[in-house]
């Protein structure tokens, strides 16, 4: 009832916001012409977007744009178009304001707008930390099974995977509750403590992804100690415009097929959108394992928004519903190496071709339903600005693990979360940009399944922060402080009326802060430095878990005496950007007090401690703490050589190393740290003379993942992993009609074209059961895969 009352409260607030804060005076407009810097030809279809107000437009056939109903004052404008460097600039709007732009041809993104990690939108050049950006076009041109796999092309970003349907983000070697996901201003809450719990966001709905690498606790509180993934799906159509988009995707390896469609309308500031997606896949395959039993999945999603944008700001109401059924891969095989399944009679038999082809997973599998409704508001109060984000979400995660009773839920988590976030941005004074803010959440989780891994609990989280930014002689200084309090209260951990854990009541309080600077030596080079103190309260599983769940290879024990993790990270970066060359070198040192990790338990004989659960033998793990350090390096080099302007060469190298201050059983390495990786992309942009074919490209990617020898050998927790090289290719183009309107986009990909059999060091399937026929342990990653994506956009003026 409490959650329902909260939901009604913010729905009413969202509806009433325009009436409470609307100020209809001091209104201006922005107009101008956008041309190519070399040819001086006008460019059609350029996006001009006022970031904080979420209003914008695009240029016509003459390169002209016009945006009305803008409140007078300074605004951050982002100008972007495929094949050109993005322009991000602050413009003073005063009545009818004119501003022309010249775009430079380049695929190098060196000054995009970032809307997270700072109090207001800012440019990449002015922020003191590292942020990677992926846009809708990047997602269309890449091949992946889920949204998290899409962003692993970026330096310092990887994923902990459990098959094609489930991937968890790792930023600079850290994941789980150390990485916070934000979707349209609302933190995503969906049992992210678990290995096999992915991100419940529809990839087809995404317009832009920002990955903040490094501690962001002073803005977001606990759970952002490693970084933040900001996923933006709600971008209203330009004023008086209607858009419809249809898309499809097919991939050969597991016969993945997806269909999606969306509509977006903006009439005189009143805007709305709706989308829907279906995705289904059979079992994936590789050279060593053949088809991997129970890697099947299917997904059904829908959502949209309704809102109003005007000179006073905007108010949007958003809704999304995510529904995924995914098999949990255990890797059990018979003596001849064939995957087996358990029938309702308890007898094991070989998996059939029908099992591999079906999009319906077999037992064990999980069914995830995530419903979210949110209110996103940006309100101008005089010359000040207030943002308000409220969200209510329900995550229902069911795990089915009994073949003899297919409808019985072994685990069923029913989690409800109310989140709130508000910031007040003061009028800029003498170059100072100051803001204060509050955010937090109220969360309850209830067990409705036959078993309990974690107890029922209630969590209340609240934090307040201040942020300041100032430019002094072109040097941008920024920093902030925050105080947080998190209270967790649990019930007893029970399983079939047997008590497995006491009720606990815990409070975690701490402060965090960040200070940094961005120093432009000249128009080409920038130096960045940032130091941040962050913290993370222990998660519910780390404190209270006692049990196993389907799809894992371990039995977990929590520790109610765990303390908060404290992190102090120092970041430094040097950037060099020119029209044909870009270099980014970033290094970091992250020192932890009370770093939480899990390790194997041993029995009295010094062997692995084995727990028998439902006739399955699981290895016992427990959570522990120790002082630890992580250090890493990321290098990205983009070359766009002249006079070969059609050629683009991008190289990125990522390295992270983690170690304990004191050895544990003779081992100092942190567990499950990604291996070093070198990625190279050669891309040719082909300028077709045919006006109906534009943005054509051909690319070749080479992914070199090195051997990982720095592993946590204590208690046989993990093993070394061999290196491997993958080669991917892609080709695509956009197609236009005789009115110069895009009518289609076609994108072809071929991944792992040499069908290399490999295991990622951060794949959970690496520790699945041994194949007795070959002696190989675990299950291997995806083999050769061809894909085709089709995008059909339609747009017209109202």
CSV table of N, CA and C in Angstrom, one decimal, residues 50 67 125 250 284 286 306 317 338 449 481 553 680 695 717 732 734 769:
chain,number,residue,atom,x,y,z
A,50,UNK,N,18.9,21.1,-27.7
A,50,UNK,CA,19.2,21.8,-26.5
A,50,UNK,C,19.0,20.8,-25.3
A,67,UNK,N,14.5,26.6,-33.9
A,67,UNK,CA,13.9,26.1,-32.7
A,67,UNK,C,13.3,27.3,-31.9
A,125,UNK,N,35.1,17.8,-23.1
A,125,UNK,CA,36.4,18.5,-22.8
A,125,UNK,C,36.5,19.1,-21.5
A,250,UNK,N,18.5,-10.5,-37.4
A,250,UNK,CA,18.6,-11.9,-37.5
A,250,UNK,C,20.1,-12.3,-37.4
A,284,UNK,N,22.9,-21.3,-28.7
A,284,UNK,CA,24.0,-20.9,-29.5
A,284,UNK,C,25.0,-22.1,-29.6
A,286,UNK,N,29.3,-23.4,-30.7
A,286,UNK,CA,30.7,-23.1,-30.9
A,286,UNK,C,31.4,-24.4,-31.4
A,306,UNK,N,4.8,10.1,-22.3
A,306,UNK,CA,3.9,11.2,-22.6
A,306,UNK,C,4.4,12.4,-21.8
A,317,UNK,N,6.2,11.7,-18.4
A,317,UNK,CA,5.8,10.5,-17.7
A,317,UNK,C,6.2,9.3,-18.5
A,338,UNK,N,27.7,-35.5,-24.9
A,338,UNK,CA,26.4,-34.9,-25.3
A,338,UNK,C,25.7,-34.2,-24.1
A,449,UNK,N,9.1,-17.9,-3.3
A,449,UNK,CA,9.4,-19.2,-3.9
A,449,UNK,C,9.6,-20.2,-2.8
A,481,UNK,N,30.7,17.3,-2.7
A,481,UNK,CA,30.7,16.5,-1.4
A,481,UNK,C,29.3,15.9,-1.2
A,553,UNK,N,27.2,-22.4,-9.8
A,553,UNK,CA,28.0,-23.5,-9.5
A,553,UNK,C,28.4,-23.4,-8.0
A,680,UNK,N,41.4,-3.3,-32.6
A,680,UNK,CA,41.7,-2.5,-33.7
A,680,UNK,C,40.6,-2.6,-34.7
A,695,UNK,N,26.2,7.2,-46.4
A,695,UNK,CA,26.8,6.7,-45.2
A,695,UNK,C,27.2,5.2,-45.3
A,717,UNK,N,40.0,-20.9,-6.3
A,717,UNK,CA,38.9,-20.1,-6.6
A,717,UNK,C,38.8,-19.9,-8.1
A,732,UNK,N,27.6,-1.8,-44.3
A,732,UNK,CA,26.2,-1.2,-44.2
A,732,UNK,C,26.1,0.1,-45.0
A,734,UNK,N,22.9,3.5,-45.6
A,734,UNK,CA,21.5,4.1,-45.5
A,734,UNK,C,21.0,4.4,-46.9
A,769,UNK,N,30.4,-27.7,-15.7
A,769,UNK,CA,30.9,-29.0,-15.6
A,769,UNK,C,31.9,-29.4,-16.7
